[in-house]
One Martini backbone bead per residue (centre of mass of N, CA, C, O) as a GRO file, in nm:
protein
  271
    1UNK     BB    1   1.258   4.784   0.263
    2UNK     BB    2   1.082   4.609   0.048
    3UNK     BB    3   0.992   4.327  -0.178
    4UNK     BB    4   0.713   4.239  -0.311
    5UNK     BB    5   0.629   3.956  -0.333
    6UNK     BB    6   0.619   3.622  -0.528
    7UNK     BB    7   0.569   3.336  -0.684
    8UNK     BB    8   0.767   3.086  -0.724
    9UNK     BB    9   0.967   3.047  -1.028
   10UNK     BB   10   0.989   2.780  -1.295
   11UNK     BB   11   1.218   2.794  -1.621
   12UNK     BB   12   1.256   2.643  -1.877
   13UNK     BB   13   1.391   2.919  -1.988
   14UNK     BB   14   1.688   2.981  -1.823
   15UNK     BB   15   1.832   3.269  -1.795
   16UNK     BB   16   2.070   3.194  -1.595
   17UNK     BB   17   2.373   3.225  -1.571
   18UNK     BB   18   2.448   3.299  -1.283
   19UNK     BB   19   2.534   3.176  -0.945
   20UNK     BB   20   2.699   3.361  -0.652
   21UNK     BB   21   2.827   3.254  -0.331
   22UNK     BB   22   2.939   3.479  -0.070
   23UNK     BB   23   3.203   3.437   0.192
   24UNK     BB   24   3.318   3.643   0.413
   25UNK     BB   25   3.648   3.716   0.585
   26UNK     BB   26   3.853   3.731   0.793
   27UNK     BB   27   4.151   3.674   0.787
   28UNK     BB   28   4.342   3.371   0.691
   29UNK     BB   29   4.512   3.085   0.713
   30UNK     BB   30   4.620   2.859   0.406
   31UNK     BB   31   4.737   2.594   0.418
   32UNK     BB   32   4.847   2.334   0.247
   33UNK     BB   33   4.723   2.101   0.367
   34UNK     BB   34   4.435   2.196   0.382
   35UNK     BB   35   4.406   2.230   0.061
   36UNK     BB   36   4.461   1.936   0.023
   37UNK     BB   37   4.223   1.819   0.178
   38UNK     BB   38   4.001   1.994   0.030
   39UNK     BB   39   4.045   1.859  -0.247
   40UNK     BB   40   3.925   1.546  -0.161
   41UNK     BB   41   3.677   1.617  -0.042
   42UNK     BB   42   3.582   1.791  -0.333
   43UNK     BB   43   3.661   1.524  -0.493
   44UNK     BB   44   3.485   1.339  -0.337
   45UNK     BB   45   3.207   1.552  -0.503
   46UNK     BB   46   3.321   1.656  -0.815
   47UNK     BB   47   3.561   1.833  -0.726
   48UNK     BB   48   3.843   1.766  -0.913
   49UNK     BB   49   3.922   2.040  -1.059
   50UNK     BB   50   4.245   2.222  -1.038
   51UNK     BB   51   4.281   2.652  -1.026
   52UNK     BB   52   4.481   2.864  -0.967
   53UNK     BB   53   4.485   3.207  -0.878
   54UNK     BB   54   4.606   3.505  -0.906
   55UNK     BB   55   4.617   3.831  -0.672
   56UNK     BB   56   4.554   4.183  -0.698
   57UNK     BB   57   4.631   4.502  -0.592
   58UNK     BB   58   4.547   4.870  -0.502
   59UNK     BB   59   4.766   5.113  -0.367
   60UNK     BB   60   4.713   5.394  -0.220
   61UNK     BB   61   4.989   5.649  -0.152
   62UNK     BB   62   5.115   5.886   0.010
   63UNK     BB   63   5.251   6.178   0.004
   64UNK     BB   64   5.487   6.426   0.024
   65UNK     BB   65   5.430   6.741  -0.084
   66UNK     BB   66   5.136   6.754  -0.259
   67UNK     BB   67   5.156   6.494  -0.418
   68UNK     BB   68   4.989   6.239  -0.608
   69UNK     BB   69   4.919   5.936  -0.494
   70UNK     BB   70   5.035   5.635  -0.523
   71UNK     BB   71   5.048   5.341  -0.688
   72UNK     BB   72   4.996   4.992  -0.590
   73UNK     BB   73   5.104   4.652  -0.651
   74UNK     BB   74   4.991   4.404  -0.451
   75UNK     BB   75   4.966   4.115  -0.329
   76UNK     BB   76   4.614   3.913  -0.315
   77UNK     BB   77   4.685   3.631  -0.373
   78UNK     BB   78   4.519   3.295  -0.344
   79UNK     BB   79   4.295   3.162  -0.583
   80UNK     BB   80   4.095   2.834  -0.559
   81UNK     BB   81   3.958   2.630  -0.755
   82UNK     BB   82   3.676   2.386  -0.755
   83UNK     BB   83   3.589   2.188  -1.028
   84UNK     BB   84   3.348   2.025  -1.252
   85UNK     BB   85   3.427   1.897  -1.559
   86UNK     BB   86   3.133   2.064  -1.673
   87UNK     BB   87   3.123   2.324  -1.547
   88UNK     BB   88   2.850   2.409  -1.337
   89UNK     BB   89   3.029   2.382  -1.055
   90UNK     BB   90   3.220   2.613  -0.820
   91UNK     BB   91   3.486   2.642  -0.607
   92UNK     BB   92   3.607   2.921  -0.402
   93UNK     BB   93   3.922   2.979  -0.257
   94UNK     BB   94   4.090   3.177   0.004
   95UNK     BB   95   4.155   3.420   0.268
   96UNK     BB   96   3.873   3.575   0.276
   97UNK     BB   97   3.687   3.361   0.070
   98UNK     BB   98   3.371   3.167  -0.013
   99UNK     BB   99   3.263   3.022  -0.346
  100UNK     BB  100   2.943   2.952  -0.506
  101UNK     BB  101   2.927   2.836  -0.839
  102UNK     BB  102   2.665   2.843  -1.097
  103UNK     BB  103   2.603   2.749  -1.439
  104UNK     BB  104   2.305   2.538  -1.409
  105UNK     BB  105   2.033   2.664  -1.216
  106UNK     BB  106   1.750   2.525  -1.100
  107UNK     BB  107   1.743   2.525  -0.796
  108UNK     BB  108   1.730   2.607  -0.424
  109UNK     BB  109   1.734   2.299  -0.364
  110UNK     BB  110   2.010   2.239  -0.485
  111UNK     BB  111   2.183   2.453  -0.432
  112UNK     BB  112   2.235   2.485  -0.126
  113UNK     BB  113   2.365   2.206  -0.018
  114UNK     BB  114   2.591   2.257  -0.157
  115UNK     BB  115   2.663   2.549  -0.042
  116UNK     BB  116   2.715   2.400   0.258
  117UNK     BB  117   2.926   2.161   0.226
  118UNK     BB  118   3.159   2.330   0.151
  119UNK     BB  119   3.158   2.490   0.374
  120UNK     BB  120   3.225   2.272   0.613
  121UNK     BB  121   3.477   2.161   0.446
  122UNK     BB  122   3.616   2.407   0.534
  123UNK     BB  123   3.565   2.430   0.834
  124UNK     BB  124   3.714   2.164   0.923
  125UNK     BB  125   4.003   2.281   0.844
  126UNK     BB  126   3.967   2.624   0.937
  127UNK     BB  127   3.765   2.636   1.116
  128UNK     BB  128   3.574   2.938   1.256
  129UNK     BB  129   3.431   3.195   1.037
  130UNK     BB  130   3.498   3.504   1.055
  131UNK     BB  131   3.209   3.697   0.944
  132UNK     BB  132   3.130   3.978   0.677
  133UNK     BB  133   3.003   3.868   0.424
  134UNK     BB  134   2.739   3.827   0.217
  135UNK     BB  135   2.627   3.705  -0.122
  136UNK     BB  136   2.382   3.697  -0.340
  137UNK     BB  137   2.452   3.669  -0.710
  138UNK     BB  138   2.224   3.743  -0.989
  139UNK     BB  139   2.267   3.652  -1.362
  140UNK     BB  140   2.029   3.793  -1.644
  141UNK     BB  141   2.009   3.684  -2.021
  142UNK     BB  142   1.811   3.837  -2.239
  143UNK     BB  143   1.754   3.666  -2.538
  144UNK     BB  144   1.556   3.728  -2.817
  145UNK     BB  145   1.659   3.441  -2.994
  146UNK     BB  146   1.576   3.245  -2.826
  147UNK     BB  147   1.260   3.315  -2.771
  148UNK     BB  148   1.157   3.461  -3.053
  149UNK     BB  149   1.195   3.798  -3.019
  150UNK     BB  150   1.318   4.003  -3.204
  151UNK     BB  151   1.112   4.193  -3.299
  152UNK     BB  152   1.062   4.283  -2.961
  153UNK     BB  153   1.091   4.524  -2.759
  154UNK     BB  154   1.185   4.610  -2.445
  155UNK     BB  155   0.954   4.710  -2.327
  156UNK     BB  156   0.766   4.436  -2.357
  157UNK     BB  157   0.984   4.284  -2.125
  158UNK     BB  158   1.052   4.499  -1.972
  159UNK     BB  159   1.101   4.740  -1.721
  160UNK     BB  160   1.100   5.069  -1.677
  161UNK     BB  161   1.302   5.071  -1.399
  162UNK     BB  162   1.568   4.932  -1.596
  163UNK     BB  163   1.555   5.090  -1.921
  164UNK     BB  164   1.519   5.385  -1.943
  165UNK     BB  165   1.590   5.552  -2.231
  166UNK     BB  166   1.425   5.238  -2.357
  167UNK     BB  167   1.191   5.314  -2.284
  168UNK     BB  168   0.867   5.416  -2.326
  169UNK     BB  169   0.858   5.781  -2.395
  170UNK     BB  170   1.113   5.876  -2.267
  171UNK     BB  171   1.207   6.037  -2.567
  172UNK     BB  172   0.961   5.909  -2.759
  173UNK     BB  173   0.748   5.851  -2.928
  174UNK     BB  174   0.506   5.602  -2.956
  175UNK     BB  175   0.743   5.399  -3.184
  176UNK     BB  176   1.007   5.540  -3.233
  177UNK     BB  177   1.226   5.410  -3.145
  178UNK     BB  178   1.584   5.332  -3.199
  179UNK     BB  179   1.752   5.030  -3.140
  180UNK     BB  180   2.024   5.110  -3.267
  181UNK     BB  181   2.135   5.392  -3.115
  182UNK     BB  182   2.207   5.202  -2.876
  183UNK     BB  183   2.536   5.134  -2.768
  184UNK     BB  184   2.429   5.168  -2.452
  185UNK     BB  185   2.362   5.050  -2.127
  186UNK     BB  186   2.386   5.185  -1.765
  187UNK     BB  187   2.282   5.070  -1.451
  188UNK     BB  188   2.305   5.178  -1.097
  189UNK     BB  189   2.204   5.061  -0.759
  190UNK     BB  190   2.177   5.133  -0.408
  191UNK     BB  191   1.985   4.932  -0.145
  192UNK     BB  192   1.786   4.937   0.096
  193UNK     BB  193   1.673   4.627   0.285
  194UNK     BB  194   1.505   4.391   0.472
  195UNK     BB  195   1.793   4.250   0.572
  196UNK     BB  196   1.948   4.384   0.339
  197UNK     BB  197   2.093   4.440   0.024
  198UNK     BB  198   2.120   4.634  -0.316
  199UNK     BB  199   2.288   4.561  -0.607
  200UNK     BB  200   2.169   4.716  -0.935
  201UNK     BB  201   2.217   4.562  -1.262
  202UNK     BB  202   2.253   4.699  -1.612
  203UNK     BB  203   2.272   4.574  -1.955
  204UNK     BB  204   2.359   4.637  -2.280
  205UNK     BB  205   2.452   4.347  -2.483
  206UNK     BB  206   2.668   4.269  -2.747
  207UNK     BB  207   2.740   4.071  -3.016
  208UNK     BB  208   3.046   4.001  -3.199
  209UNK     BB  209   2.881   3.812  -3.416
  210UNK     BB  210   2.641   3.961  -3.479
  211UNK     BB  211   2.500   4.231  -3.279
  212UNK     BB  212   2.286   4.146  -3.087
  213UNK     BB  213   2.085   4.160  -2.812
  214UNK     BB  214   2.112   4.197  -2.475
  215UNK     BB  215   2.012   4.177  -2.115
  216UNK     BB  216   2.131   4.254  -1.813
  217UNK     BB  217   2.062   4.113  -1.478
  218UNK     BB  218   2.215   4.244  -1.168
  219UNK     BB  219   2.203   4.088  -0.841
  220UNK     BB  220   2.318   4.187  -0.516
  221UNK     BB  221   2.301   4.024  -0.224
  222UNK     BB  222   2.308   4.163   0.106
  223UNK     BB  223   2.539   4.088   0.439
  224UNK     BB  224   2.682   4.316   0.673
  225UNK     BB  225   2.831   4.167   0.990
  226UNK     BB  226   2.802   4.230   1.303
  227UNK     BB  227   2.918   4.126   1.633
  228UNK     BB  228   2.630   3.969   1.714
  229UNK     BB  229   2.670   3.804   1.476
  230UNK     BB  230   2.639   3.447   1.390
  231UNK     BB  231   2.759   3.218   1.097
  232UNK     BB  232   3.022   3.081   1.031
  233UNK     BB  233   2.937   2.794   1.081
  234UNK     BB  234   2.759   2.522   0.929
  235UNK     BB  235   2.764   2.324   1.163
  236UNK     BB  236   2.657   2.477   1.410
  237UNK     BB  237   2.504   2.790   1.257
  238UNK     BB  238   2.303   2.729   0.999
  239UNK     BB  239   2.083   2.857   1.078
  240UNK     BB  240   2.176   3.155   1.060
  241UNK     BB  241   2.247   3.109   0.746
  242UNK     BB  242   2.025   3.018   0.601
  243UNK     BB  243   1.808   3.271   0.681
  244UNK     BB  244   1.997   3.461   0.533
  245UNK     BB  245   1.994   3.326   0.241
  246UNK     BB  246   1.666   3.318   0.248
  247UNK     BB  247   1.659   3.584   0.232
  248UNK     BB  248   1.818   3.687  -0.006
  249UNK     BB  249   1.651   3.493  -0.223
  250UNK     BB  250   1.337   3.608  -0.171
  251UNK     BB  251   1.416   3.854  -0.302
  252UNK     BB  252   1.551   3.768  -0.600
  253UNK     BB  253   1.249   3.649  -0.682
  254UNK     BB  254   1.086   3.940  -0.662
  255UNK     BB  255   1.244   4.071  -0.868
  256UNK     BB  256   1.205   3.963  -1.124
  257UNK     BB  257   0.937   3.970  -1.177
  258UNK     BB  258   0.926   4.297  -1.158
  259UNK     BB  259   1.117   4.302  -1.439
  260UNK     BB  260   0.875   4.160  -1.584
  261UNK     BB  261   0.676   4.079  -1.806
  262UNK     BB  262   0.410   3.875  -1.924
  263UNK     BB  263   0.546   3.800  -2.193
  264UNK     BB  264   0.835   3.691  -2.086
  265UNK     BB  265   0.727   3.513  -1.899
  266UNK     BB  266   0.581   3.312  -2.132
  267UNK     BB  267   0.865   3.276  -2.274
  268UNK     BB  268   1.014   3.113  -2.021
  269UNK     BB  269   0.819   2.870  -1.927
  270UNK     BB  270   0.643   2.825  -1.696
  271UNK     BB  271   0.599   2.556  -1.410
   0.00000   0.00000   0.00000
């Protein structure tokens, strides 16, 4: 299946709270010393502070006797952040993957060189990373007062197939609709697409201050690497690398266009 292409389009306002890619691998070593140098390496690009955060799993364990399964709570290592002071990129680095998080995305022309030099300086420090799995995923929030649009309903900014039954018509006559009556609204799909996969979430989200509302567009595209595919070292290997990003990024253009109708587009100020 593919998604239909669409002309990419950027928007003077740019819905985008976040755009994080990652990249898993196989687990690996995390030497201090590395982890010093790559420091070093990311403070003289911009990222200069620097946050470590516990992580833990939860394992079930088998019992006999046909008791009950029991959770374990295991160490799952640390994962290191290297982030600008103004917080707007930040590079997450653990043992299992490398993550580069964006929260004031302007174009896909800025965003890839920086997430390809941080993949480097990590390749430099620890080697050719055996890849498991790539995934670019972007958080769009369609806040209706920002964009002047309160009184206006979500079906004629949003498209159908995202909306269930806050669409126009499905549940009640047209007109009759009370969005206020829904407390939340959440939708998930997991879709394979030509060359990658997607996970699409949806929710409608209530702010705390005021309770108005706003709609979450969450889209993970991934992609899950075979045996025969290379593409782990960013200095020797780009071209793989790249290429599958580019799938990944033009899914992804061609999927908001086609979530939004013509009304939210002319709102969000297309250049």
């Amino acid at each position: 299946m593919k998604i239909a292409p669409t002309p990419r389009v950027v928007y003077g306002k740019n819905p985008l709270a976040e755009v994080v890619c990652q990249i898993r691998f196989q687990h690996l070593d995390l030497p201090a010393t590395a982890l010093d140098q790559l420091q070093q390496s990311l403070g003289g690009r911009g990222y200069s502070q620097r946050h470590d955060e516990s992580s833990f799993n939860v394992v079930i364990e088998p019992v006999q006797d046909g008791a009950p399964p029991v959770p374990r709570i295991v160490d799952g290592g640390s994962i290191h952040h290297f982030s600008q002071p103004g917080g707007g990129s930040k590079v997450s680095i653990s043992r299992e993957f490398i993550a580069f998080t964006s929260t004031d995305y302007r174009s896909w022309d800025e965003y890839l060189p920086g997430l390809l030099q941080a993949v480097t300086d990590f390749n430099h420090e620890v080697g050719t990373l055996a890849v498991t799995r790539i995934g670019l995923r972007y958080r769009d929030v369609i806040e209706r007062s920002v964009l002047g649009l309160e009184e206006t309903p979500w079906h004629e900014l949003i498209k159908p197939f995202l909306l269930g039954p806050l669409a126009n018509n499905a549940l009640c006559e047209d007109g009759e609709l009370d969005e206020d009556a829904f407390e939340s609204q959440v939708s998930q799909c997991l879709m394979r697409l030509d060359g990658c996969s997607l996970l699409l979430q949806t929710s409608l989200l209530t702010s705390v201050a005021d309770a108005s509302k706003a709609f979450l567009i969450d889209a993970d595209f991934f992609h899950e690497m075979d045996s025969n595919e290379e593409c782990g070292n960013a200095a020797s290997s780009s071209k793989e690398l790249v290429a599958l990003l580019e799938t990944l990024h033009s899914n992804a253009g061609a999927l908001f266009r086609r979530a939004i109708t013509e009304k939210l587009h002319g709102a969000l100020s297309p250049q």
